[in-house]
Amino acid sequence: SSDGAFAPVHVTGAFLSAETPCNEQESMDPKWNEDQPIYRQLRDRVVAMILEGVLGDGDALPSVRNVAAEYRLNPLTVLKGYQELVDEGLVEKKRGRGMFVNEGARIQLLKDERQRFLDKEWPKVMATIERLELDVAELLQEKPSKEAGGDND
C-alpha cells in the first residue's frame, strides 16, 4: 500500500528533532552543532530515538537516501553515521532492504548510557552539588519545575 511509503518520511521528520522538541517547520531545518561531525550527530539522534522508544527492535531506520535528500546531506555522511550503529551492534544492514534496529538494542544502550553517565557526567554533577553546598536528600525530593526562574521568595 502507499501508506507504507510515507512512514519513513514521517520518522525522518522526527529523526533530526529527537533531541529538542520543535514545531514541524523547524524540524525540516535542523540545527547542526558545529563542535561535532554531522555523522556523529546523526548517530546520536538514532540512539536517542531507540532510547525513547521511537524506534523499536526490528524497526527500519529511515533510508540513507531519504535522510540525505530531506536534510540536504551527502549520502556518505548519513551512511557513516549509520555504519557507526552497525559497528556498535545496535543496527543490522539487510542487503537491498535497509538498516534495522537489532533485538535488544535499547537494553544495551540503556546499560551503556547509564555507565557513561556514571563515569563521565555524575562526577561533574557531584562536584557541583558539593561546590554549591546543596543537600542531596532535598534535591532528590524536589520535582524540577517546568518553568525556569519563577518567583524569588
XYZ file of C-alpha atoms in Angstrom:
153
model
C 0.000 0.000 0.000
C 1.075 3.605 -0.492
C 0.764 4.304 3.270
C 3.951 2.356 3.975
C 5.916 4.506 1.543
C 5.242 7.594 3.647
C 6.135 6.089 7.036
C 9.926 6.525 6.688
C 9.472 10.178 5.742
C 7.417 10.741 8.919
C 10.080 9.016 11.003
C 12.691 11.069 9.166
C 10.891 14.262 10.210
C 11.163 13.193 13.848
C 14.649 11.906 13.175
C 16.515 15.172 13.348
C 14.383 16.723 16.053
C 14.766 13.850 18.501
C 16.842 15.805 20.998
C 14.886 19.039 21.083
C 11.150 19.197 20.555
C 10.261 21.793 17.947
C 7.478 22.598 15.545
C 7.229 20.784 12.215
C 8.728 23.648 10.216
C 11.826 23.848 12.419
C 12.409 20.080 12.214
C 12.828 20.461 8.458
C 15.773 22.800 9.079
C 17.877 21.018 11.714
C 20.422 22.988 13.672
C 23.756 21.198 13.473
C 26.232 21.547 16.304
C 29.485 22.933 14.914
C 31.553 21.153 17.591
C 30.773 17.632 16.403
C 30.747 15.949 12.963
C 27.262 15.674 11.426
C 27.580 11.874 11.024
C 28.135 11.623 14.798
C 25.104 13.834 15.474
C 23.015 11.592 13.191
C 24.236 8.544 15.112
C 23.382 10.208 18.430
C 19.885 11.090 17.211
C 19.173 7.496 16.179
C 20.432 6.396 19.619
C 18.046 8.905 21.258
C 15.164 7.566 19.152
C 15.947 3.996 20.238
C 16.229 5.018 23.908
C 12.946 6.962 23.750
C 11.154 4.048 22.066
C 10.522 5.904 18.786
C 12.453 3.096 17.072
C 11.949 -0.388 18.490
C 13.558 -3.784 17.909
C 13.241 -4.742 14.245
C 12.163 -1.272 13.093
C 13.653 0.110 9.888
C 15.785 3.241 10.078
C 14.861 5.986 7.628
C 16.686 5.253 4.379
C 20.053 6.862 3.725
C 18.625 8.350 0.544
C 15.577 9.879 2.328
C 17.640 11.395 5.132
C 20.241 12.747 2.701
C 17.610 14.271 0.400
C 15.366 15.673 3.115
C 18.198 17.333 5.046
C 20.452 18.143 2.069
C 23.314 15.987 3.321
C 25.836 13.940 1.440
C 24.580 10.314 1.473
C 28.089 9.243 2.563
C 27.680 11.364 5.716
C 24.400 9.609 6.553
C 25.926 6.222 5.750
C 28.899 6.906 8.029
C 26.543 7.714 10.929
C 24.569 4.539 10.283
C 27.770 2.497 9.953
C 28.763 3.511 13.487
C 25.486 1.995 14.697
C 26.240 -1.207 12.765
C 29.772 -1.332 14.238
C 28.278 -0.938 17.737
C 25.920 -3.866 17.099
C 22.800 -1.705 17.506
C 21.651 -1.884 13.893
C 21.961 -4.506 11.161
C 22.257 -3.960 7.446
C 19.949 -6.143 5.353
C 21.200 -6.030 1.803
C 18.662 -4.444 -0.518
C 16.215 -3.798 2.330
C 17.884 -1.203 4.542
C 19.022 -0.908 8.136
C 17.078 -2.319 11.062
C 17.300 -1.958 14.850
C 18.763 -5.123 16.383
C 16.923 -7.138 19.006
C 17.879 -5.850 22.466
C 19.444 -2.602 21.179
C 17.548 -0.423 23.687
C 18.557 -2.600 26.644
C 22.204 -2.484 25.543
C 22.035 1.277 25.033
C 20.488 1.838 28.451
C 23.261 -0.182 30.040
C 25.971 1.694 28.095
C 24.406 5.145 28.602
C 23.939 4.562 32.340
C 27.585 3.559 32.652
C 28.698 6.561 30.589
C 26.606 8.852 32.812
C 28.105 7.368 35.975
C 31.668 7.582 34.623
C 31.550 10.950 32.842
C 28.594 13.075 33.961
C 27.947 12.087 37.579
C 31.357 13.204 38.892
C 30.671 16.695 37.441
C 27.175 16.724 38.977
C 28.548 15.650 42.364
C 31.275 18.301 42.209
C 28.634 20.974 41.513
C 26.434 19.714 44.365
C 29.391 19.905 46.746
C 30.583 23.280 45.445
C 27.097 24.783 45.912
C 26.672 23.007 49.280
C 23.354 21.522 48.175
C 21.522 18.940 50.281
C 21.334 15.710 48.239
C 18.262 14.440 50.147
C 16.417 17.701 49.397
C 17.408 17.552 45.732
C 16.062 14.026 45.355
C 12.696 15.040 46.852
C 12.265 18.143 44.671
C 10.415 17.860 41.398
C 12.078 20.011 38.737
C 9.827 22.926 37.825
C 8.742 23.154 34.219
C 9.323 26.898 34.175
C 12.865 28.047 34.836
C 13.079 31.132 37.000
C 9.784 31.999 38.627
C 9.331 33.738 41.980
C 12.334 34.598 44.096
C 10.681 34.414 47.549
